[in-house]
mmCIF file of C-alpha atoms and ligand atoms in Angstrom:
data_model
loop_
_atom_site.group_PDB
_atom_site.id
_atom_site.type_symbol
_atom_site.label_atom_id
_atom_site.label_comp_id
_atom_site.label_asym_id
_atom_site.label_seq_id
_atom_site.Cartn_x
_atom_site.Cartn_y
_atom_site.Cartn_z
ATOM 1 C CA UNK A 1 -3.779 -19.532 -35.724
ATOM 2 C CA UNK A 2 0.390 -20.743 -34.538
ATOM 3 C CA UNK A 3 1.146 -20.967 -30.734
ATOM 4 C CA UNK A 4 4.465 -18.173 -31.500
ATOM 5 C CA UNK A 5 1.092 -15.675 -32.523
ATOM 6 C CA UNK A 6 -0.981 -16.811 -30.007
ATOM 7 C CA UNK A 7 1.971 -16.075 -27.556
ATOM 8 C CA UNK A 8 2.509 -12.834 -28.585
ATOM 9 C CA UNK A 9 -1.114 -12.233 -28.393
ATOM 10 C CA UNK A 10 -1.626 -13.349 -24.334
ATOM 11 C CA UNK A 11 2.145 -10.837 -23.802
ATOM 12 C CA UNK A 12 0.461 -8.403 -25.624
ATOM 13 C CA UNK A 13 -2.159 -7.988 -22.546
ATOM 14 C CA UNK A 14 -0.467 -6.530 -19.558
ATOM 15 C CA UNK A 15 -2.040 -9.182 -16.323
ATOM 16 C CA UNK A 16 0.588 -7.888 -13.790
ATOM 17 C CA UNK A 17 -1.291 -9.070 -10.805
ATOM 18 C CA UNK A 18 -1.940 -5.721 -9.623
ATOM 19 C CA UNK A 19 -4.340 -5.630 -12.279
ATOM 20 C CA UNK A 20 -7.555 -7.590 -13.455
ATOM 21 C CA UNK A 21 -7.396 -10.166 -15.506
ATOM 22 C CA UNK A 22 -10.755 -9.588 -16.775
ATOM 23 C CA UNK A 23 -8.626 -8.346 -20.214
ATOM 24 C CA UNK A 24 -6.796 -11.285 -20.605
ATOM 25 C CA UNK A 25 -9.948 -14.089 -19.692
ATOM 26 C CA UNK A 26 -11.986 -12.008 -22.138
ATOM 27 C CA UNK A 27 -9.431 -12.659 -24.430
ATOM 28 C CA UNK A 28 -8.812 -17.178 -23.507
ATOM 29 C CA UNK A 29 -13.031 -16.878 -22.856
ATOM 30 C CA UNK A 30 -13.385 -15.881 -27.108
ATOM 31 C CA UNK A 31 -10.663 -18.695 -28.063
ATOM 32 C CA UNK A 32 -11.657 -21.565 -26.437
ATOM 33 C CA UNK A 33 -15.509 -20.314 -27.530
ATOM 34 C CA UNK A 34 -15.340 -21.271 -30.931
ATOM 35 C CA UNK A 35 -13.658 -23.149 -30.191
ATOM 36 C CA UNK A 36 -16.568 -25.138 -29.295
ATOM 37 C CA UNK A 37 -15.774 -25.939 -25.371
ATOM 38 C CA UNK A 38 -18.591 -24.424 -22.754
ATOM 39 C CA UNK A 39 -16.664 -21.985 -20.556
ATOM 40 C CA UNK A 40 -17.758 -20.988 -16.960
ATOM 41 C CA UNK A 41 -16.499 -17.848 -14.619
ATOM 42 C CA UNK A 42 -15.732 -18.016 -11.130
ATOM 43 C CA UNK A 43 -15.303 -14.251 -10.208
ATOM 44 C CA UNK A 44 -13.941 -12.910 -6.940
ATOM 45 C CA UNK A 45 -13.566 -9.222 -5.844
ATOM 46 C CA UNK A 46 -10.932 -8.170 -4.360
ATOM 47 C CA UNK A 47 -9.541 -6.520 -1.594
ATOM 48 C CA UNK A 48 -9.199 -3.627 -3.195
ATOM 49 C CA UNK A 49 -12.432 -3.699 -5.881
ATOM 50 C CA UNK A 50 -10.517 -5.575 -8.464
ATOM 51 C CA UNK A 51 -12.477 -8.337 -10.635
ATOM 52 C CA UNK A 52 -9.991 -11.801 -10.499
ATOM 53 C CA UNK A 53 -11.438 -14.467 -12.646
ATOM 54 C CA UNK A 54 -10.973 -18.461 -13.076
ATOM 55 C CA UNK A 55 -12.843 -19.670 -16.533
ATOM 56 C CA UNK A 56 -13.305 -23.342 -16.422
ATOM 57 C CA UNK A 57 -13.162 -24.029 -20.775
ATOM 58 C CA UNK A 58 -14.433 -28.275 -20.602
ATOM 59 C CA UNK A 59 -15.733 -30.322 -23.841
ATOM 60 C CA UNK A 60 -18.819 -31.218 -21.910
ATOM 61 C CA UNK A 61 -20.976 -29.859 -18.909
ATOM 62 C CA UNK A 62 -19.244 -32.489 -16.302
ATOM 63 C CA UNK A 63 -18.689 -32.065 -12.329
ATOM 64 C CA UNK A 64 -16.452 -35.477 -13.532
ATOM 65 C CA UNK A 65 -13.009 -34.076 -16.224
ATOM 66 C CA UNK A 66 -10.634 -36.373 -16.757
ATOM 67 C CA UNK A 67 -7.674 -34.301 -17.689
ATOM 68 C CA UNK A 68 -7.326 -29.970 -17.152
ATOM 69 C CA UNK A 69 -4.268 -28.044 -18.380
ATOM 70 C CA UNK A 70 -3.749 -24.888 -15.492
ATOM 71 C CA UNK A 71 -2.494 -22.304 -16.821
ATOM 72 C CA UNK A 72 -2.605 -18.524 -14.149
ATOM 73 C CA UNK A 73 -2.804 -15.893 -16.569
ATOM 74 C CA UNK A 74 -1.095 -13.108 -14.068
ATOM 75 C CA UNK A 75 2.767 -12.506 -14.259
ATOM 76 C CA UNK A 76 4.917 -10.451 -11.636
ATOM 77 C CA UNK A 77 5.463 -6.610 -12.744
ATOM 78 C CA UNK A 78 7.769 -6.110 -15.188
ATOM 79 C CA UNK A 79 10.764 -2.995 -14.925
ATOM 80 C CA UNK A 80 9.180 0.507 -17.807
ATOM 81 C CA UNK A 81 12.313 0.409 -18.565
ATOM 82 C CA UNK A 82 12.012 -2.759 -20.164
ATOM 83 C CA UNK A 83 10.401 -1.661 -23.918
ATOM 84 C CA UNK A 84 9.830 -4.941 -25.228
ATOM 85 C CA UNK A 85 7.628 -6.103 -21.947
ATOM 86 C CA UNK A 86 4.462 -6.203 -24.048
ATOM 87 C CA UNK A 87 5.661 -6.967 -27.438
ATOM 88 C CA UNK A 88 7.010 -10.444 -27.738
ATOM 89 C CA UNK A 89 10.158 -10.238 -29.985
ATOM 90 C CA UNK A 90 11.897 -12.868 -31.500
ATOM 91 C CA UNK A 91 15.920 -13.491 -30.918
ATOM 92 C CA UNK A 92 18.339 -16.612 -30.907
ATOM 93 C CA UNK A 93 15.875 -18.590 -30.941
ATOM 94 C CA UNK A 94 14.335 -17.410 -28.201
ATOM 95 C CA UNK A 95 10.852 -15.220 -27.403
ATOM 96 C CA UNK A 96 11.591 -12.666 -25.247
ATOM 97 C CA UNK A 97 8.506 -11.057 -22.897
ATOM 98 C CA UNK A 98 7.044 -10.709 -19.568
ATOM 99 C CA UNK A 99 5.249 -13.697 -18.760
ATOM 100 C CA UNK A 100 6.788 -15.175 -22.167
ATOM 101 C CA UNK A 101 8.107 -17.902 -20.110
ATOM 102 C CA UNK A 102 6.294 -17.880 -16.777
ATOM 103 C CA UNK A 103 3.256 -19.357 -17.748
ATOM 104 C CA UNK A 104 1.847 -17.835 -21.188
ATOM 105 C CA UNK A 105 4.177 -19.923 -23.171
ATOM 106 C CA UNK A 106 2.271 -22.877 -21.818
ATOM 107 C CA UNK A 107 -0.863 -21.676 -22.408
ATOM 108 C CA UNK A 108 -0.559 -20.901 -26.288
ATOM 109 C CA UNK A 109 1.097 -24.573 -25.981
ATOM 110 C CA UNK A 110 -2.285 -25.688 -24.513
ATOM 111 C CA UNK A 111 -4.338 -23.944 -26.798
ATOM 112 C CA UNK A 112 -2.738 -24.532 -29.936
ATOM 113 C CA UNK A 113 -2.753 -28.442 -29.055
ATOM 114 C CA UNK A 114 -6.309 -28.224 -28.159
ATOM 115 C CA UNK A 115 -6.794 -25.783 -31.604
ATOM 116 C CA UNK A 116 -5.884 -28.608 -33.575
ATOM 117 C CA UNK A 117 -7.734 -31.507 -32.178
ATOM 118 C CA UNK A 118 -11.213 -32.343 -33.166
ATOM 119 C CA UNK A 119 -12.927 -32.496 -30.059
ATOM 120 C CA UNK A 120 -16.037 -33.394 -30.612
ATOM 121 C CA UNK A 121 -14.350 -36.488 -30.803
ATOM 122 C CA UNK A 122 -12.673 -36.868 -27.708
ATOM 123 C CA UNK A 123 -14.239 -39.450 -25.627
ATOM 124 C CA UNK A 124 -14.025 -38.503 -21.925
ATOM 125 C CA UNK A 125 -13.890 -34.800 -20.432
ATOM 126 C CA UNK A 126 -11.104 -32.227 -21.117
ATOM 127 C CA UNK A 127 -10.603 -28.652 -19.576
ATOM 128 C CA UNK A 128 -8.803 -25.664 -19.685
ATOM 129 C CA UNK A 129 -7.988 -24.246 -16.953
ATOM 130 C CA UNK A 130 -7.187 -19.907 -16.499
ATOM 131 C CA UNK A 131 -6.463 -18.756 -13.383
ATOM 132 C CA UNK A 132 -5.808 -15.455 -11.576
ATOM 133 C CA UNK A 133 -3.637 -14.257 -8.604
ATOM 134 C CA UNK A 134 -0.749 -17.523 -8.452
ATOM 135 C CA UNK A 135 2.086 -14.898 -8.664
ATOM 136 C CA UNK A 136 1.109 -13.837 -5.816
ATOM 137 C CA UNK A 137 0.174 -16.925 -3.234
ATOM 138 C CA UNK A 138 -2.048 -19.691 -5.864
ATOM 139 C CA UNK A 139 -4.984 -17.499 -4.611
ATOM 140 C CA UNK A 140 -7.294 -18.141 -7.528
ATOM 141 C CA UNK A 141 -6.439 -21.815 -7.658
ATOM 142 C CA UNK A 142 -6.927 -21.796 -4.048
ATOM 143 C CA UNK A 143 -10.628 -19.925 -4.020
ATOM 144 C CA UNK A 144 -10.905 -23.116 -7.094
ATOM 145 C CA UNK A 145 -10.603 -25.779 -4.666
ATOM 146 C CA UNK A 146 -12.511 -24.528 -2.281
ATOM 147 C CA UNK A 147 -15.005 -23.685 -4.427
ATOM 148 C CA UNK A 148 -15.186 -27.026 -5.724
ATOM 149 C CA UNK A 149 -17.134 -26.990 -8.439
ATOM 150 C CA UNK A 150 -15.923 -30.467 -9.535
ATOM 151 C CA UNK A 151 -13.336 -32.979 -9.609
ATOM 152 C CA UNK A 152 -10.828 -33.686 -11.945
ATOM 153 C CA UNK A 153 -8.547 -36.698 -12.156
ATOM 154 C CA UNK A 154 -5.592 -35.671 -13.890
ATOM 155 C CA UNK A 155 -4.115 -32.497 -13.149
ATOM 156 C CA UNK A 156 -1.063 -31.107 -15.499
ATOM 157 C CA UNK A 157 0.216 -27.377 -14.126
ATOM 158 C CA UNK A 158 1.881 -25.109 -16.637
ATOM 159 C CA UNK A 159 5.393 -23.242 -14.875
ATOM 160 C CA UNK A 160 8.751 -23.435 -16.090
ATOM 161 C CA UNK A 161 10.253 -26.893 -16.065
ATOM 162 C CA UNK A 162 11.716 -26.662 -19.175
ATOM 163 C CA UNK A 163 9.298 -29.611 -20.211
ATOM 164 C CA UNK A 164 10.552 -32.077 -17.206
ATOM 165 C CA UNK A 165 7.874 -33.243 -15.016
ATOM 166 C CA UNK A 166 8.231 -32.727 -11.820
ATOM 167 C CA UNK A 167 5.779 -34.359 -9.276
ATOM 168 C CA UNK A 168 6.723 -33.717 -6.903
ATOM 169 C CA UNK A 169 6.750 -30.100 -3.676
ATOM 170 C CA UNK A 170 7.762 -29.135 -0.861
ATOM 171 C CA UNK A 171 4.966 -27.181 0.952
ATOM 172 C CA UNK A 172 5.122 -23.223 1.862
ATOM 173 C CA UNK A 173 4.128 -22.013 5.505
ATOM 174 C CA UNK A 174 4.690 -18.871 6.899
ATOM 175 C CA UNK A 175 3.805 -17.361 11.513
ATOM 176 C CA UNK A 176 4.745 -14.554 13.036
ATOM 177 C CA UNK A 177 5.621 -14.953 16.338
ATOM 178 C CA UNK A 178 5.080 -12.519 19.697
ATOM 179 C CA UNK A 179 7.522 -13.040 22.482
ATOM 180 C CA UNK A 180 6.367 -10.777 25.701
ATOM 181 C CA UNK A 181 8.429 -9.464 27.996
ATOM 182 C CA UNK A 182 7.801 -6.773 31.083
ATOM 183 C CA UNK A 183 9.608 -3.458 30.468
ATOM 184 C CA UNK A 184 11.500 -1.458 33.095
ATOM 185 C CA UNK A 185 15.287 0.120 33.513
ATOM 186 C CA UNK A 186 17.984 -2.320 32.468
ATOM 187 C CA UNK A 187 19.386 -0.904 35.817
ATOM 188 C CA UNK A 188 17.071 -3.121 37.378
ATOM 189 C CA UNK A 189 16.402 -6.433 35.835
ATOM 190 C CA UNK A 190 14.743 -7.959 38.461
ATOM 191 C CA UNK A 191 11.830 -5.915 38.614
ATOM 192 C CA UNK A 192 11.739 -7.054 34.561
ATOM 193 C CA UNK A 193 11.337 -9.485 31.974
ATOM 194 C CA UNK A 194 12.858 -9.486 28.869
ATOM 195 C CA UNK A 195 11.400 -10.155 25.669
ATOM 196 C CA UNK A 196 14.562 -10.969 23.860
ATOM 197 C CA UNK A 197 16.315 -13.533 26.066
ATOM 198 C CA UNK A 198 13.442 -15.107 25.832
ATOM 199 C CA UNK A 199 12.844 -15.247 22.206
ATOM 200 C CA UNK A 200 16.284 -16.274 22.163
ATOM 201 C CA UNK A 201 15.597 -19.504 23.804
ATOM 202 C CA UNK A 202 12.760 -20.100 21.725
ATOM 203 C CA UNK A 203 14.834 -19.875 18.741
ATOM 204 C CA UNK A 204 17.232 -21.884 20.432
ATOM 205 C CA UNK A 205 14.828 -24.175 20.988
ATOM 206 C CA UNK A 206 13.651 -24.297 17.041
ATOM 207 C CA UNK A 207 17.123 -24.499 15.828
ATOM 208 C CA UNK A 208 17.249 -27.904 17.562
ATOM 209 C CA UNK A 209 13.918 -28.282 15.554
ATOM 210 C CA UNK A 210 15.448 -27.948 12.147
ATOM 211 C CA UNK A 211 18.412 -30.176 13.211
ATOM 212 C CA UNK A 212 15.673 -32.587 14.359
ATOM 213 C CA UNK A 213 13.926 -32.445 11.046
ATOM 214 C CA UNK A 214 16.942 -33.353 9.366
ATOM 215 C CA UNK A 215 15.987 -36.823 10.406
ATOM 216 C CA UNK A 216 13.069 -37.617 8.510
ATOM 217 C CA UNK A 217 14.632 -37.955 4.848
ATOM 218 C CA UNK A 218 12.676 -37.947 1.480
ATOM 219 C CA UNK A 219 15.593 -38.063 -1.278
ATOM 220 C CA UNK A 220 13.674 -36.743 -4.233
ATOM 221 C CA UNK A 221 14.248 -33.383 -2.535
ATOM 222 C CA UNK A 222 17.652 -30.985 -2.519
ATOM 223 C CA UNK A 223 17.479 -30.868 0.289
ATOM 224 C CA UNK A 224 16.097 -33.864 1.004
ATOM 225 C CA UNK A 225 14.309 -32.637 4.498
ATOM 226 C CA UNK A 226 11.647 -30.309 5.731
ATOM 227 C CA UNK A 227 13.893 -26.831 6.650
ATOM 228 C CA UNK A 228 13.301 -23.790 8.639
ATOM 229 C CA UNK A 229 14.293 -20.024 8.554
ATOM 230 C CA UNK A 230 13.821 -17.241 11.027
ATOM 231 C CA UNK A 231 14.420 -14.007 8.351
ATOM 232 C CA UNK A 232 13.398 -11.526 10.193
ATOM 233 C CA UNK A 233 13.701 -10.668 13.944
ATOM 234 C CA UNK A 234 12.480 -6.705 16.275
ATOM 235 C CA UNK A 235 12.007 -6.113 19.272
ATOM 236 C CA UNK A 236 13.296 -3.925 21.863
ATOM 237 C CA UNK A 237 13.002 -0.292 22.392
ATOM 238 C CA UNK A 238 15.678 0.985 23.830
ATOM 239 C CA UNK A 239 19.144 0.523 24.975
ATOM 240 C CA UNK A 240 18.535 1.130 28.247
ATOM 241 C CA UNK A 241 15.473 -0.372 28.325
ATOM 242 C CA UNK A 242 14.450 -4.137 29.363
ATOM 243 C CA UNK A 243 12.701 -5.565 26.049
ATOM 244 C CA UNK A 244 8.781 -5.098 26.212
ATOM 245 C CA UNK A 245 8.640 -7.199 22.835
ATOM 246 C CA UNK A 246 9.751 -9.107 20.232
ATOM 247 C CA UNK A 247 8.723 -10.347 17.367
ATOM 248 C CA UNK A 248 10.711 -13.203 14.386
ATOM 249 C CA UNK A 249 9.136 -14.566 11.271
ATOM 250 C CA UNK A 250 9.201 -17.940 10.957
ATOM 251 C CA UNK A 251 9.447 -19.792 7.666
ATOM 252 C CA UNK A 252 9.367 -23.306 6.697
ATOM 253 C CA UNK A 253 9.002 -25.845 3.933
ATOM 254 C CA UNK A 254 7.577 -28.961 4.275
ATOM 255 C CA UNK A 255 8.495 -32.577 3.036
ATOM 256 C CA UNK A 256 5.400 -33.872 1.605
ATOM 257 C CA UNK A 257 3.759 -36.643 4.020
ATOM 258 C CA UNK A 258 4.593 -33.586 6.313
ATOM 259 C CA UNK A 259 1.591 -32.252 7.468
ATOM 260 C CA UNK A 260 1.782 -28.419 6.726
ATOM 261 C CA UNK A 261 1.531 -27.155 10.627
ATOM 262 C CA UNK A 262 3.838 -30.336 12.064
ATOM 263 C CA UNK A 263 6.600 -27.423 12.504
ATOM 264 C CA UNK A 264 4.048 -25.450 14.121
ATOM 265 C CA UNK A 265 2.968 -28.365 16.440
ATOM 266 C CA UNK A 266 7.091 -28.406 17.366
ATOM 267 C CA UNK A 267 7.086 -25.038 18.203
ATOM 268 C CA UNK A 268 4.255 -24.678 20.281
ATOM 269 C CA UNK A 269 5.187 -27.849 22.551
ATOM 270 C CA UNK A 270 8.409 -25.754 23.039
ATOM 271 C CA UNK A 271 6.594 -23.223 24.123
ATOM 272 C CA UNK A 272 5.090 -25.047 26.816
ATOM 273 C CA UNK A 273 8.291 -26.735 27.424
ATOM 274 C CA UNK A 274 9.611 -23.334 28.504
ATOM 275 C CA UNK A 275 7.081 -22.066 30.224
ATOM 276 C CA UNK A 276 7.308 -24.644 32.761
ATOM 277 C CA UNK A 277 10.632 -23.236 33.777
ATOM 278 C CA UNK A 278 9.447 -19.431 33.186
ATOM 279 C CA UNK A 279 5.473 -19.575 33.756
ATOM 280 C CA UNK A 280 5.162 -16.039 32.720
ATOM 281 C CA UNK A 281 6.834 -16.590 29.121
ATOM 282 C CA UNK A 282 3.948 -14.893 27.075
ATOM 283 C CA UNK A 283 4.535 -16.310 23.686
ATOM 284 C CA UNK A 284 1.506 -15.604 20.349
ATOM 285 C CA UNK A 285 2.202 -17.234 17.231
ATOM 286 C CA UNK A 286 0.142 -15.898 13.995
ATOM 287 C CA UNK A 287 -0.209 -18.519 11.162
ATOM 288 C CA UNK A 288 -0.011 -16.292 7.784
ATOM 289 C CA UNK A 289 0.315 -19.262 5.487
ATOM 290 C CA UNK A 290 0.182 -22.947 5.095
ATOM 291 C CA UNK A 291 0.483 -24.274 1.502
ATOM 292 C CA UNK A 292 0.432 -27.615 1.297
ATOM 293 C CA UNK A 293 3.268 -30.015 -0.297
ATOM 294 C CA UNK A 294 2.414 -32.037 -3.103
ATOM 295 C CA UNK A 295 2.830 -35.809 -4.208
ATOM 296 C CA UNK A 296 1.515 -37.705 -7.282
ATOM 297 C CA UNK A 297 3.326 -41.420 -7.321
ATOM 298 C CA UNK A 298 6.166 -41.977 -9.366
ATOM 299 C CA UNK A 299 4.114 -44.947 -10.800
ATOM 300 C CA UNK A 300 0.796 -42.436 -11.754
ATOM 301 C CA UNK A 301 0.064 -42.812 -15.265
ATOM 302 C CA UNK A 302 0.481 -39.138 -15.715
ATOM 303 C CA UNK A 303 4.065 -39.337 -14.451
ATOM 304 C CA UNK A 304 4.854 -42.381 -16.548
ATOM 305 C CA UNK A 305 2.742 -40.606 -19.700
ATOM 306 C CA UNK A 306 4.534 -37.428 -19.282
ATOM 307 C CA UNK A 307 8.507 -38.857 -18.703
ATOM 308 C CA UNK A 308 7.807 -40.900 -22.044
ATOM 309 C CA UNK A 309 6.622 -37.793 -23.782
ATOM 310 C CA UNK A 310 9.220 -35.528 -23.034
ATOM 311 C CA UNK A 311 12.069 -38.292 -22.822
ATOM 312 C CA UNK A 312 13.221 -36.805 -19.098
ATOM 313 C CA UNK A 313 12.696 -38.254 -15.876
ATOM 314 C CA UNK A 314 10.367 -36.794 -13.405
ATOM 315 C CA UNK A 315 11.584 -34.570 -10.455
ATOM 316 C CA UNK A 316 10.546 -32.231 -7.459
ATOM 317 C CA UNK A 317 10.318 -28.469 -8.386
ATOM 318 C CA UNK A 318 10.963 -25.972 -5.324
ATOM 319 C CA UNK A 319 9.021 -23.169 -5.957
ATOM 320 C CA UNK A 320 5.500 -22.844 -5.032
ATOM 321 C CA UNK A 321 2.626 -24.264 -8.444
ATOM 322 C CA UNK A 322 -0.992 -24.995 -7.891
ATOM 323 C CA UNK A 323 -0.787 -28.658 -7.693
ATOM 324 C CA UNK A 324 -1.710 -28.860 -4.949
ATOM 325 C CA UNK A 325 -4.997 -27.554 -4.767
ATOM 326 C CA UNK A 326 -5.182 -29.421 -8.019
ATOM 327 C CA UNK A 327 -5.078 -32.209 -5.406
ATOM 328 C CA UNK A 328 -7.425 -31.236 -3.524
ATOM 329 C CA UNK A 329 -9.547 -31.214 -6.460
ATOM 330 C CA UNK A 330 -8.821 -35.003 -6.501
ATOM 331 C CA UNK A 331 -6.889 -35.068 -9.788
ATOM 332 C CA UNK A 332 -3.596 -36.972 -9.915
ATOM 333 C CA UNK A 333 -1.631 -33.529 -10.817
ATOM 334 C CA UNK A 334 2.093 -33.002 -12.302
ATOM 335 C CA UNK A 335 3.782 -29.647 -13.358
ATOM 336 C CA UNK A 336 5.092 -28.948 -16.247
ATOM 337 C CA UNK A 337 5.873 -26.242 -18.966
ATOM 338 C CA UNK A 338 8.002 -24.702 -21.532
ATOM 339 C CA UNK A 339 11.058 -21.993 -20.288
ATOM 340 C CA UNK A 340 13.357 -22.065 -17.394
ATOM 341 C CA UNK A 341 12.509 -21.523 -14.004
ATOM 342 C CA UNK A 342 15.165 -19.423 -13.790
ATOM 343 C CA UNK A 343 15.030 -16.934 -16.765
ATOM 344 C CA UNK A 344 11.074 -16.433 -15.473
ATOM 345 C CA UNK A 345 10.691 -13.410 -12.773
ATOM 346 C CA UNK A 346 13.134 -11.008 -14.615
ATOM 347 C CA UNK A 347 13.593 -8.658 -17.447
ATOM 348 C CA UNK A 348 13.922 -10.624 -20.329
ATOM 349 C CA UNK A 349 12.394 -13.591 -18.807
ATOM 350 C CA UNK A 350 12.339 -15.706 -22.110
ATOM 351 C CA UNK A 351 10.957 -19.074 -23.389
ATOM 352 C CA UNK A 352 12.483 -20.776 -25.802
ATOM 353 C CA UNK A 353 11.073 -22.190 -29.371
ATOM 354 C CA UNK A 354 11.943 -25.550 -30.075
ATOM 355 C CA UNK A 355 10.529 -26.266 -26.072
ATOM 356 C CA UNK A 356 7.196 -23.939 -27.219
ATOM 357 C CA UNK A 357 6.296 -26.468 -29.907
ATOM 358 C CA UNK A 358 7.377 -29.287 -28.445
ATOM 359 C CA UNK A 359 5.508 -28.112 -25.276
ATOM 360 C CA UNK A 360 2.961 -27.712 -28.077
ATOM 361 C CA UNK A 361 2.866 -31.904 -29.168
ATOM 362 C CA UNK A 362 3.415 -33.150 -26.234
ATOM 363 C CA UNK A 363 -0.082 -31.379 -24.669
ATOM 364 C CA UNK A 364 -1.833 -32.833 -27.779
ATOM 365 C CA UNK A 365 -0.539 -36.557 -27.345
ATOM 366 C CA UNK A 366 -1.442 -36.027 -23.173
ATOM 367 C CA UNK A 367 -5.732 -35.234 -24.629
ATOM 368 C CA UNK A 368 -5.148 -37.859 -27.165
ATOM 369 C CA UNK A 369 -3.767 -40.236 -24.607
ATOM 370 C CA UNK A 370 -5.821 -39.596 -21.582
ATOM 371 C CA UNK A 371 -9.363 -38.024 -23.231
ATOM 372 C CA UNK A 372 -9.881 -39.975 -26.664
HETATM 373 ZN ZN1 LIG B 1 4.532 -19.127 -12.969
#
């Protein structure tokens, strides 16, 4: 089957993250089995009772996989007015449809590449890994990394990078901070304690931490340091009440070599410091998300191969990916795939046909280079 036809089949299956991915997994499972791959489902039932499946299709029964090609099966939602969201449509050298770019094009390329190889002749194990729930926090890949069913040496993680290998990415972390005070009539501030004044003092410290983080540089990123954002703040109950509570979100994106909780440790130290002047200073931090950064060395065989095959030097990735989960399985991981992330997640997302066929060719070469 041609790569375009495979992509059309994949786009036709609605696999928005809010649905179970059973249908697309069944399709991929059948395709992999007919290739002679051994398939294994890793089933998770989510909070809403929906089955979310990771599928691993391997050339042999092993717990040491040489190369994995990873593609997430879920997509972001689509506008109901986009009538052709599930019908792959070609125009001007581009293929349009929900998931056409992110990341069904990579999956179609990976399947087509493996179909064009005699897998019986491969000396080292190759696996196709199809994950769930990437668009809602890389959850499927994280579950696979936690289960550790096998170790991986090299991983190509499919994402739209316009076929530029991306060997590093910032981490993504989020926490909810609640600062407490004591409510009182605003005419008598001495009998209350303002949670908002307290939060303001803490936020000033956090801004100073953000400034200080600019001294720790990783030049492959733009900006080349860990960034902090306080995106939401909320507090108080009326104009004439000393506020009893103030809540804000703390979001930070870490450069590699800095642990995900590094910023949180610095914020906690700032709180301890504030408590010296204000022993009643009460603050709770609810850590919500801590996705690690990742970095694969520039001299990794996989990086060098993809740079040479794509004729592009490697770069970094600004959005969250499944690469850290593959690294947790022992892999040297690179994010790579056809299409441009800037057209993903929007009505009319597309993949250029030439990138789709180039990706198929490069993935075939990768299998021959690493598994032969
Ligand atoms: Zn994606």
